[in-house]
Coordinates of C-alpha atoms (C1' of nucleotides) in Angstrom, one line a residue:
Chain A
M331 CA 96.8 113.8 90.9
E332 CA 99.5 116.0 91.3
N333 CA 100.9 116.4 95.0
P334 CA 98.7 115.0 97.0
R335 CA 99.0 115.8 100.7
V336 CA 97.5 113.7 103.2
R337 CA 97.5 113.4 107.1
Y338 CA 97.2 111.1 109.8
A339 CA 95.5 112.6 112.4
P340 CA 95.7 110.5 115.5
S341 CA 94.4 111.8 119.2
P342 CA 97.1 110.5 121.9
T343 CA 94.2 108.9 123.6
G344 CA 95.1 105.1 123.7
E345 CA 97.3 102.7 122.2
P346 CA 98.3 102.5 118.8
H347 CA 95.6 101.1 117.7
I348 CA 95.6 98.5 114.1
G349 CA 92.7 100.1 112.6
N350 CA 94.5 103.7 113.2
M351 CA 97.9 102.4 112.1
R352 CA 95.8 100.7 108.9
T353 CA 94.1 104.1 108.2
A354 CA 97.9 106.0 108.7
L355 CA 99.3 102.9 106.1
F356 CA 96.7 103.6 103.5
N357 CA 97.1 107.7 103.7
W358 CA 100.9 107.0 103.4
L359 CA 101.1 104.3 100.3
F360 CA 98.3 106.9 98.9
A361 CA 101.1 109.3 99.0
R362 CA 103.9 107.6 98.2
R363 CA 101.8 106.6 95.4
Y364 CA 100.9 110.0 93.8
G365 CA 104.4 111.6 94.9
G366 CA 102.7 113.7 97.5
Q367 CA 103.6 114.6 101.2
F368 CA 102.3 112.7 104.1
V369 CA 101.9 114.4 107.7
V370 CA 101.5 113.5 110.9
R371 CA 99.2 115.8 113.2
V372 CA 98.4 115.0 116.9
E373 CA 94.7 115.9 117.9
D374 CA 95.2 116.2 121.8
T375 CA 92.4 119.0 122.0
D376 CA 90.9 116.6 124.9
Q377 CA 92.6 117.7 128.1
E378 CA 90.4 114.9 130.1
R379 CA 91.4 111.6 127.7
F380 CA 94.9 112.6 127.0
E381 CA 97.4 109.9 128.2
P382 CA 101.2 110.3 128.7
G383 CA 103.0 108.2 126.5
A384 CA 100.4 107.6 123.9
Q385 CA 101.9 109.9 120.9
E386 CA 105.3 108.5 121.9
A387 CA 104.0 105.1 121.3
M388 CA 101.8 105.8 118.2
L389 CA 104.8 107.4 116.4
E390 CA 106.8 104.0 117.4
G391 CA 104.6 102.0 115.5
L392 CA 104.6 104.1 112.5
K393 CA 108.6 103.6 112.8
W394 CA 108.6 99.8 113.4
L395 CA 106.1 99.9 110.1
G396 CA 108.5 101.7 108.4
I397 CA 105.7 104.5 107.6
E398 CA 108.0 107.8 107.6
Y399 CA 106.3 110.6 107.3
D400 CA 107.6 113.9 105.4
E401 CA 106.0 116.8 108.4
G402 CA 104.8 115.8 111.9
P403 CA 106.1 115.8 115.6
G404 CA 109.9 115.6 115.9
V405 CA 110.6 116.3 112.1
G406 CA 108.9 119.7 111.8
G407 CA 107.5 121.0 108.4
P408 CA 106.3 124.3 106.8
Y409 CA 103.2 124.0 108.4
G410 CA 103.8 123.6 112.1
P411 CA 103.7 123.2 114.7
Y412 CA 102.2 119.6 114.2
L413 CA 100.0 119.4 117.7
Q414 CA 96.7 120.7 118.2
S415 CA 97.0 121.7 121.7
Q416 CA 99.9 124.3 120.3
R417 CA 97.6 126.0 118.2
L418 CA 94.9 127.5 119.7
P419 CA 95.1 130.7 118.3
H420 CA 94.1 129.3 115.2
Y421 CA 90.8 127.6 116.3
Q422 CA 90.0 130.6 118.5
A423 CA 90.5 133.1 115.8
A424 CA 88.4 130.9 113.0
A425 CA 85.6 130.7 115.9
E426 CA 85.4 134.3 116.8
R427 CA 85.2 134.7 112.8
M428 CA 82.3 133.1 112.8
V429 CA 80.4 134.2 116.0
D430 CA 81.1 137.8 114.9
Q431 CA 79.9 136.8 111.2
G432 CA 76.6 135.1 112.8
L433 CA 77.4 131.9 111.8
A434 CA 78.6 130.6 115.4
Y435 CA 77.3 131.6 118.8
R436 CA 77.9 131.4 122.2
C437 CA 76.2 129.2 124.4
Y438 CA 75.5 129.4 128.0
C439 CA 73.9 126.4 128.6
S440 CA 75.1 124.3 131.8
T441 CA 75.9 120.6 131.6
E442 CA 73.0 119.8 133.9
R443 CA 70.5 121.8 131.6
L444 CA 72.1 119.3 128.5
E445 CA 71.3 116.7 130.7
Q446 CA 68.1 117.6 131.5
M447 CA 67.1 118.1 127.9
R448 CA 68.8 115.0 126.7
A449 CA 66.8 113.1 129.3
D450 CA 63.2 114.9 128.3
Q451 CA 64.1 114.1 124.6
A452 CA 65.0 110.4 125.3
A453 CA 61.5 109.8 127.3
R454 CA 59.6 111.6 124.3
K455 CA 61.5 109.5 121.6
A456 CA 62.7 112.9 120.3
F457 CA 65.5 113.7 117.9
P458 CA 68.3 113.7 120.6
G459 CA 70.1 117.3 120.1
Y460 CA 71.0 120.6 121.6
D461 CA 67.4 122.6 121.5
G462 CA 69.2 125.8 120.4
R463 CA 68.3 127.6 122.9
C464 CA 70.9 129.9 123.2
R465 CA 71.1 130.4 119.2
D466 CA 68.4 133.1 119.9
L467 CA 69.5 135.0 122.7
T468 CA 68.9 138.5 122.5
G469 CA 71.6 141.2 123.0
A470 CA 70.6 142.5 126.4
Q471 CA 70.3 138.3 127.4
R472 CA 74.1 138.4 125.9
E473 CA 75.6 141.3 128.0
E474 CA 73.7 140.3 131.4
L475 CA 75.2 136.3 130.6
V476 CA 78.9 137.9 130.4
A477 CA 78.2 140.4 133.0
R478 CA 77.3 137.3 135.3
G479 CA 80.7 135.5 134.1
E480 CA 78.7 132.4 133.0
P481 CA 81.0 130.1 131.3
S482 CA 80.4 129.5 127.6
V483 CA 81.0 126.9 124.5
I484 CA 80.7 128.1 121.1
R485 CA 78.2 126.4 118.7
F486 CA 78.1 126.2 115.2
A487 CA 74.9 127.3 113.9
M488 CA 73.8 124.7 111.7
P489 CA 71.3 125.7 108.7
R490 CA 68.1 124.4 109.5
S491 CA 67.3 123.3 106.1
G492 CA 68.7 122.4 102.9
T493 CA 71.2 119.4 102.4
T494 CA 74.6 119.0 102.3
S495 CA 76.4 116.2 100.0
V496 CA 79.8 114.5 99.8
E497 CA 81.2 112.9 96.8
D498 CA 83.2 110.1 98.4
L499 CA 86.1 108.8 96.9
I500 CA 85.5 105.2 97.8
R501 CA 81.6 105.4 98.6
G502 CA 80.4 107.5 95.8
R503 CA 77.8 110.5 96.6
V504 CA 76.3 111.0 99.6
E505 CA 73.7 113.5 101.0
W506 CA 72.2 114.4 104.5
R507 CA 69.7 116.8 105.6
N508 CA 71.1 119.8 107.2
E509 CA 68.1 120.5 109.6
L510 CA 69.2 116.5 111.0
F511 CA 72.2 118.0 112.4
N512 CA 72.1 120.1 115.8
D513 CA 74.4 123.5 116.4
F514 CA 77.3 121.3 117.4
V515 CA 79.9 122.3 120.0
I516 CA 83.2 123.8 117.9
M517 CA 84.7 125.5 121.2
K518 CA 84.9 124.3 124.4
S519 CA 84.5 126.2 127.7
D520 CA 88.6 125.6 128.5
G521 CA 89.9 127.0 125.6
F522 CA 90.3 123.8 123.1
P523 CA 88.2 123.5 120.1
T524 CA 86.3 120.2 119.4
Y525 CA 87.8 117.5 116.8
H526 CA 85.8 118.9 114.3
L527 CA 86.8 122.5 114.3
A528 CA 90.3 121.8 114.7
V529 CA 90.3 119.2 111.8
V530 CA 89.0 122.0 109.5
V531 CA 91.1 124.6 110.4
D532 CA 94.2 122.6 110.5
D533 CA 93.7 120.5 107.0
H534 CA 93.0 123.9 105.8
L535 CA 96.0 125.5 107.0
M536 CA 98.3 122.3 106.3
N537 CA 96.7 122.5 102.9
I538 CA 95.8 118.6 102.8
S539 CA 94.1 117.6 99.5
H540 CA 92.9 114.5 100.4
V541 CA 91.5 113.2 103.7
L542 CA 91.5 109.2 104.0
R543 CA 89.8 108.2 107.4
A544 CA 87.8 105.3 108.8
E545 CA 83.9 105.3 107.8
E546 CA 82.9 106.2 111.4
W547 CA 83.4 109.8 110.5
L548 CA 81.6 109.7 107.4
P549 CA 78.8 110.9 109.7
S550 CA 80.4 113.8 110.7
T551 CA 81.6 115.1 106.7
P552 CA 78.4 117.2 106.8
R553 CA 79.6 119.0 109.9
H554 CA 82.8 119.5 108.7
L555 CA 81.7 120.6 105.0
Q556 CA 79.6 123.3 106.5
L557 CA 82.6 124.6 108.3
Y558 CA 84.6 124.8 105.1
G559 CA 81.7 126.8 104.1
A560 CA 81.3 129.1 107.3
L561 CA 84.9 129.7 107.0
G562 CA 85.2 130.4 103.4
Y563 CA 87.6 127.1 102.9
S564 CA 87.5 125.1 99.8
P565 CA 86.9 121.6 101.1
P566 CA 89.5 118.7 100.7
R567 CA 88.4 115.5 99.1
F568 CA 87.2 112.7 101.0
G569 CA 87.4 108.8 101.3
H570 CA 85.8 107.2 103.8
L571 CA 87.8 103.6 104.9
P572 CA 86.1 100.8 106.0
M573 CA 86.4 99.6 109.4
I574 CA 88.4 96.6 111.2
L575 CA 86.1 94.1 113.2
G576 CA 86.8 92.1 115.0
P577 CA 85.5 88.0 115.0
D578 CA 82.1 89.2 116.0
R579 CA 81.7 92.5 113.3
D580 CA 82.4 94.6 116.1
K581 CA 84.4 97.3 115.9
L582 CA 87.7 95.9 117.0
S583 CA 88.7 96.2 120.7
K584 CA 90.7 95.5 123.5
R585 CA 88.2 92.4 124.5
H586 CA 88.8 90.7 120.8
G587 CA 92.6 90.3 121.9
A588 CA 95.9 91.8 120.8
T589 CA 94.5 95.6 119.2
S590 CA 98.0 97.7 119.4
I591 CA 100.6 97.4 117.2
L592 CA 103.3 97.0 119.2
E593 CA 101.6 94.5 120.6
Y594 CA 101.8 92.4 117.8
R595 CA 105.9 93.7 117.8
D596 CA 106.5 92.1 120.8
L597 CA 104.4 88.8 120.0
G598 CA 106.9 88.1 117.1
Y599 CA 105.2 89.8 113.9
L600 CA 107.6 91.0 111.4
P601 CA 106.3 94.4 110.3
E602 CA 106.9 93.0 106.6
A603 CA 104.0 90.9 107.0
M604 CA 101.8 93.4 109.4
V605 CA 102.0 95.7 106.0
N606 CA 101.2 92.9 103.8
F607 CA 98.3 91.8 105.8
M608 CA 96.6 95.3 107.2
V609 CA 96.7 96.3 103.5
L610 CA 94.9 93.9 102.6
L611 CA 91.9 94.3 104.8
G612 CA 90.0 96.7 102.7
W613 CA 92.2 96.7 99.5
S614 CA 93.2 93.8 96.7
L615 CA 95.7 94.3 94.0
D616 CA 93.3 91.7 91.9
D617 CA 92.0 88.1 91.8
K618 CA 95.4 86.4 93.0
T619 CA 98.1 88.1 94.2
E620 CA 98.1 88.5 98.2
V621 CA 102.0 88.4 99.2
M622 CA 103.2 91.6 98.0
S623 CA 106.4 93.7 98.9
R624 CA 105.9 97.1 99.8
Q625 CA 107.5 98.4 96.9
T626 CA 104.7 96.5 94.9
L627 CA 102.7 98.1 97.0
V628 CA 103.1 101.7 96.9
E629 CA 102.8 101.3 93.0
N630 CA 100.0 99.5 92.7
F631 CA 97.8 101.6 95.7
S632 CA 94.9 103.4 94.1
L633 CA 91.3 104.2 96.3
D634 CA 89.2 102.1 93.5
R635 CA 90.2 98.8 94.7
V636 CA 89.4 99.4 98.2
S637 CA 86.0 97.7 99.4
L638 CA 83.4 99.2 101.4
G639 CA 82.4 96.4 103.8
G640 CA 84.0 96.3 106.8
A641 CA 86.9 93.4 107.5
I642 CA 87.2 91.2 109.7
F643 CA 90.8 90.9 111.5
D644 CA 91.6 87.1 110.7
Q645 CA 94.6 86.4 113.2
E646 CA 95.0 82.8 111.7
K647 CA 95.9 84.4 107.9
L648 CA 98.2 87.1 109.4
A649 CA 100.1 84.1 111.5
W650 CA 100.3 82.6 108.2
M651 CA 101.7 85.2 106.1
N652 CA 104.2 86.2 109.0
G653 CA 105.4 82.5 108.2
V654 CA 105.9 83.2 105.1
Y655 CA 107.8 86.2 105.1
I656 CA 109.5 84.4 107.9
R657 CA 110.5 81.7 106.0
D658 CA 111.7 84.2 103.2
L659 CA 114.2 85.8 105.1
P660 CA 118.1 85.1 104.7
P661 CA 118.8 83.1 107.8
E662 CA 121.6 85.6 109.1
D663 CA 118.5 88.2 108.9
L664 CA 116.2 85.5 110.7
A665 CA 118.7 85.1 113.4
A666 CA 119.7 88.6 114.2
R667 CA 115.7 89.3 114.1
V668 CA 115.2 86.3 116.2
A669 CA 118.1 86.8 119.1
P670 CA 116.3 89.2 121.2
Y671 CA 113.7 87.2 121.8
L672 CA 115.3 83.9 122.7
E673 CA 117.2 86.1 124.8
A674 CA 114.6 86.9 126.9
D675 CA 113.7 83.3 126.7
L676 CA 116.8 82.0 127.9
E677 CA 116.6 84.7 130.8
K678 CA 113.3 83.3 131.7
N679 CA 114.5 79.9 131.8
L680 CA 118.1 79.6 133.5
P681 CA 119.9 77.1 133.9
C682 CA 120.6 76.6 130.1
F683 CA 123.3 78.3 128.0
K684 CA 123.1 81.3 129.5
P685 CA 122.5 84.5 127.3
P686 CA 123.7 86.4 125.2
V687 CA 122.8 84.0 123.1
D688 CA 125.9 82.3 120.9
Q689 CA 126.0 83.8 117.8
D690 CA 127.3 80.7 115.7
R691 CA 124.8 78.3 117.5
L692 CA 122.0 80.5 116.9
L693 CA 123.0 81.1 113.1
A694 CA 123.1 77.2 112.8
V695 CA 119.9 76.7 114.3
V696 CA 117.8 78.9 112.3
P697 CA 117.7 77.2 109.0
L698 CA 116.9 74.1 111.2
I699 CA 113.6 76.0 112.7
Q700 CA 113.3 78.8 109.8
E701 CA 110.1 76.7 108.2
R702 CA 109.0 75.4 111.7
I703 CA 108.0 79.2 113.0
K704 CA 105.4 81.1 112.6
L705 CA 106.6 84.0 115.0
L706 CA 110.0 85.6 115.9
S707 CA 109.1 84.4 119.5
E708 CA 109.0 80.7 118.6
V709 CA 113.0 79.8 118.7
W710 CA 112.4 78.7 122.1
E711 CA 109.0 76.8 122.0
R712 CA 110.5 75.1 118.9
G713 CA 113.8 74.5 119.7
A714 CA 114.6 74.3 123.8
F715 CA 116.8 71.5 123.5
F716 CA 119.2 73.6 121.4
F717 CA 119.8 75.5 124.0
Q718 CA 120.2 73.2 126.8
E719 CA 122.3 71.0 128.8
H720 CA 119.7 68.7 130.1
V721 CA 116.5 68.0 128.1
D722 CA 113.7 66.3 130.3
Y723 CA 110.6 63.7 129.2
E724 CA 109.2 60.5 130.1
P725 CA 111.6 58.1 129.7
G726 CA 108.2 55.3 129.1
A727 CA 106.5 55.6 125.7
T728 CA 108.4 58.3 124.3
L729 CA 111.5 56.3 124.2
I730 CA 110.2 53.1 123.3
Q731 CA 108.8 53.4 120.2
K732 CA 105.9 51.2 118.6
G733 CA 107.2 47.3 118.4
M734 CA 110.3 48.1 120.3
D735 CA 111.0 46.5 124.0
G736 CA 113.1 48.6 127.0
D737 CA 116.3 46.0 126.1
T738 CA 115.8 46.3 122.5
V739 CA 116.2 50.3 122.8
M740 CA 118.8 49.6 125.4
W741 CA 120.7 47.8 123.2
A742 CA 119.9 49.7 119.7
L743 CA 121.2 53.3 122.5
E744 CA 124.7 51.1 123.1
R745 CA 125.1 50.1 119.3
T746 CA 125.0 54.2 119.0
L747 CA 126.9 55.1 121.3
G748 CA 129.7 52.7 119.8
D749 CA 129.2 54.1 116.2
L750 CA 128.9 58.1 117.0
G751 CA 132.6 57.0 118.2
Y752 CA 134.1 56.3 114.8
I753 CA 132.2 59.1 112.8
P754 CA 135.0 61.2 112.0
D755 CA 133.4 64.6 111.1
F756 CA 129.8 64.4 113.1
Q757 CA 128.3 65.8 109.6
H758 CA 124.7 65.3 109.1
E759 CA 125.6 63.3 105.9
S760 CA 127.9 60.7 107.7
L761 CA 125.7 60.5 110.5
E762 CA 122.7 59.7 108.3
Q763 CA 124.6 57.3 106.6
S764 CA 126.3 55.5 109.5
L765 CA 123.3 55.2 111.2
R766 CA 121.0 53.9 108.7
K767 CA 123.6 51.2 108.4
L768 CA 122.8 50.1 112.2
A769 CA 118.9 50.7 112.0
G770 CA 118.9 47.7 109.3
D771 CA 121.7 45.9 111.8
L772 CA 119.5 46.1 114.3
G773 CA 116.8 45.0 112.4
L774 CA 114.3 48.2 113.6
S775 CA 112.3 50.8 110.8
P776 CA 114.1 54.2 110.1
R777 CA 110.8 55.3 111.9
Q778 CA 111.5 53.3 115.2
F779 CA 115.2 53.8 115.5
F780 CA 115.2 57.7 114.7
G781 CA 112.2 58.1 116.9
T782 CA 114.1 56.5 120.2
L783 CA 116.9 58.4 119.1
R784 CA 115.3 61.7 118.6
V785 CA 113.7 61.4 121.9
A786 CA 117.1 60.7 123.4
V787 CA 118.6 63.1 121.7
T788 CA 116.4 65.8 121.8
G789 CA 113.1 65.2 124.5
R790 CA 111.0 65.2 122.0
N791 CA 108.9 63.8 119.5
A792 CA 108.2 66.8 116.8
T793 CA 111.9 68.1 115.8
P794 CA 114.0 69.2 113.1
P795 CA 115.6 66.6 111.2
L796 CA 117.0 64.3 113.7
F797 CA 121.0 64.3 111.7
E798 CA 121.1 67.9 110.9
T799 CA 119.9 68.5 114.6
M800 CA 122.2 66.2 115.8
E801 CA 125.3 68.3 114.0
V802 CA 124.6 71.7 115.6
L803 CA 124.5 69.9 118.9
G804 CA 127.7 68.2 118.3
R805 CA 129.1 65.0 119.3
E806 CA 130.1 65.9 123.1
L807 CA 126.5 66.7 123.8
V808 CA 124.8 63.9 122.1
I809 CA 127.0 61.8 123.4
R810 CA 125.6 62.7 127.0
R811 CA 122.4 62.5 126.3
L812 CA 122.8 59.3 124.9
N813 CA 123.9 58.3 128.2
D814 CA 121.3 60.0 129.7
A815 CA 118.7 58.0 128.1
Q816 CA 120.1 55.1 128.8
E817 CA 120.3 55.8 132.4
R818 CA 116.8 57.2 132.1
L819 CA 115.6 53.9 130.9
A820 CA 117.9 51.6 133.0
A821 CA 115.8 53.7 136.1
M822 CA 112.6 52.9 134.8
Q823 CA 113.2 49.3 134.6
G824 CA 114.7 49.0 138.1
E825 CA 111.3 50.1 139.4
A826 CA 109.5 47.5 137.2
Chain B
rG85 C1' 64.1 106.6 117.6
rG86 C1' 66.5 109.2 113.7
rC87 C1' 70.3 109.5 109.8
rG88 C1' 74.2 107.1 107.4
rC89 C1' 77.2 102.9 105.5
rG90 C1' 77.2 98.1 104.5
rU91 C1' 76.0 92.8 102.7
rU92 C1' 79.8 87.3 97.4
rC93 C1' 82.6 80.2 100.5
rG94 C1' 83.4 79.9 108.4
rU95 C1' 87.3 84.6 106.9
rC96 C1' 89.9 87.8 103.5
rU97 C1' 88.6 89.2 98.5
rA98 C1' 88.1 88.4 92.3
rG99 C1' 84.2 90.0 89.8
rC100 C1' 82.4 96.4 87.6
rG101 C1' 75.5 93.0 81.9
rG102 C1' 77.3 87.7 78.9
rC103 C1' 84.2 84.8 80.0
rC104 C1' 80.3 83.4 85.8
rU105 C1' 77.6 75.1 86.0
rA106 C1' 81.2 82.8 90.6
rG107 C1' 87.8 82.9 90.5
rG108 C1' 92.2 83.3 94.2
rA109 C1' 94.1 83.0 99.6
rC110 C1' 93.7 81.7 105.3
rG111 C1' 91.3 78.0 107.5
rC112 C1' 89.4 72.7 107.3
rC113 C1' 89.8 67.2 105.1
rG114 C1' 92.6 63.6 102.2
rC115 C1' 96.6 62.2 99.1
rC116 C1' 101.9 62.6 97.7
rC117 C1' 106.9 63.4 99.8
rU118 C1' 109.3 62.2 104.6
rC119 C1' 113.5 59.6 110.3
rU120 C1' 109.0 63.4 113.2
rC121 C1' 107.4 67.9 112.9
rA122 C1' 106.9 71.6 109.5
rA123 C1' 107.4 73.2 104.6
rG124 C1' 106.5 71.9 99.7
rG125 C1' 102.9 69.6 96.1
rC126 C1' 98.4 67.4 94.2
rG127 C1' 93.1 66.9 95.4
rG128 C1' 88.6 67.9 97.8
rA129 C1' 84.5 69.6 101.0
rG130 C1' 82.8 75.1 101.3
rA131 C1' 79.2 81.1 98.4
rU132 C1' 71.3 78.8 95.2
rC133 C1' 76.4 86.1 95.3
rA134 C1' 71.5 88.6 102.4
rG135 C1' 65.4 88.0 100.9
rG136 C1' 62.1 90.0 97.2
rG137 C1' 60.7 92.5 93.3
rG138 C1' 61.2 94.7 88.5
rU139 C1' 65.1 96.8 83.7
rU140 C1' 67.0 93.6 80.1
rC141 C1' 67.0 88.7 74.8
rA142 C1' 71.1 88.3 79.4
rA143 C1' 72.0 90.3 86.5
rA144 C1' 76.4 88.4 91.7
rU145 C1' 76.9 93.3 88.6
rC146 C1' 71.8 98.3 86.9
rC147 C1' 66.9 99.9 90.0
rC148 C1' 62.8 99.9 93.9
rC149 C1' 61.7 97.2 98.9
rU150 C1' 62.5 94.5 102.7
rA151 C1' 65.8 92.2 106.7
rC152 C1' 70.1 92.0 109.1
rG153 C1' 74.9 94.3 110.5
rC154 C1' 77.9 98.1 111.6
rG155 C1' 78.3 103.2 112.6
rC156 C1' 77.2 108.7 114.1
rU157 C1' 73.9 110.8 116.9
rA158 C1' 78.9 114.2 123.8
rC159 C1' 81.6 120.4 126.0
rC160 C1' 85.5 112.0 122.5
rA161 C1' 88.2 111.3 119.0

RNA sequence: GGCGCGUUCGUCUAGCGGCCUAGGACGCCGCCCUCUCAAGGCGGAGAUCAGGGGUUCAAAUCCCCUACGCGCUACCA
């Protein structure tokens, strides 16, 4: 395969959907694997559904994932413009040419008539589709319609016999009977082309060699092939990718949860993990490798390892993979990535150690939470006590571990406070050494004693290792919290 | 309704006629490690390969039928 040209052709009608991005990713990988070009073309031919900002969001999604494109909006290229709304003359010319050659025709049927026709067909349980009434209009009839200024569309005159087949790169040969397709619209009455015409004209004009798109497009391939034929173009190769499904096996959509790639970014996923996970939805390297670098992907991607069935988007596995990538990051890198999320949380949870985040503290905290978070956004919920002055908790059952009573705890806190003053460096090694000894002196098990201290120091019973946590917190804060614990306990005992 | 595509553990998948008493991963369960939580290590449960017919010495792998799922059937893409 030499210099393949592939494209990603989204329409700006909504969020950058996971499924679309996966298609973009496969196209990009294909281009990179075989040293070709990846072009982005915006299919903005639907005036009704156009959504401001959608195109920008789509490009942002690509950028976030690291899918750079060789030609397209913003970067230009030799086959521009890359917005279909700016290429109208091409579609008009192609449509007119087919009309002139009798391969397409103007249709003057009103929306009302078409609706009525469909209702009748449904009632008769007949084959639904345009009945071709305007296909056989006489010259005189046409002239009259034109004279009256009737609005019209242009329909493609589908052959009424024969078959059309495609040798799909992923599914093999698929064949359809032509008579099963109606005369579909190629130019709308607003002067814009429909998807079918625009995609064919542009893929040809932009010299696209391989069309890799979602499986939902397979049934319209014969229409496209017919258009290629009618226009005298030689068609590209087609490959139809399996779809991405929700847990109920329906096409993945909003009601299944987050579907926009940008939502995943905001939720705290890493683009590297997203790419790795998405590529596995319909492709595999071998029988065991799942975590792969982008480079490995580019070096090994191939269509013959694309699977056929739709794949359910498994959030749990994505989360696991994100954790794998988080653990793999150098701590400084993780700190930088986590900072924006943490800053937002600090802002929301004032008062605390005020944003912006103290870099030294964050750098000290990151190694402690790195293997405990699955999302970049989880630092606050896993380690808020690192960033707050006061921690809150119920002094009862949490502070008083199993097998202890209030007096024991009080005494243990007292002795700890006493010892802490003598630890010169307040490093975790010294803390551990000294406090382990103290546990023995007090006749408490490490579990009991450290459990009590953990709650007193962090307010939680599940935290990173105690001594490292204390080291990061620092002597003053730890002492303040231990004092605070004593007060809480005393207050509670007073009530009792 | 018609047409098309699909169907291997709950999920993502390996498998392209004998290596399969079907492998890996997520999730789940247990054990180990251990100051808690994670991470990690080890082990386990979990798929009669949708069902039924063929072809073959031999089928998850090839063919046919059926079932089920999904997609398409617009002046949406």
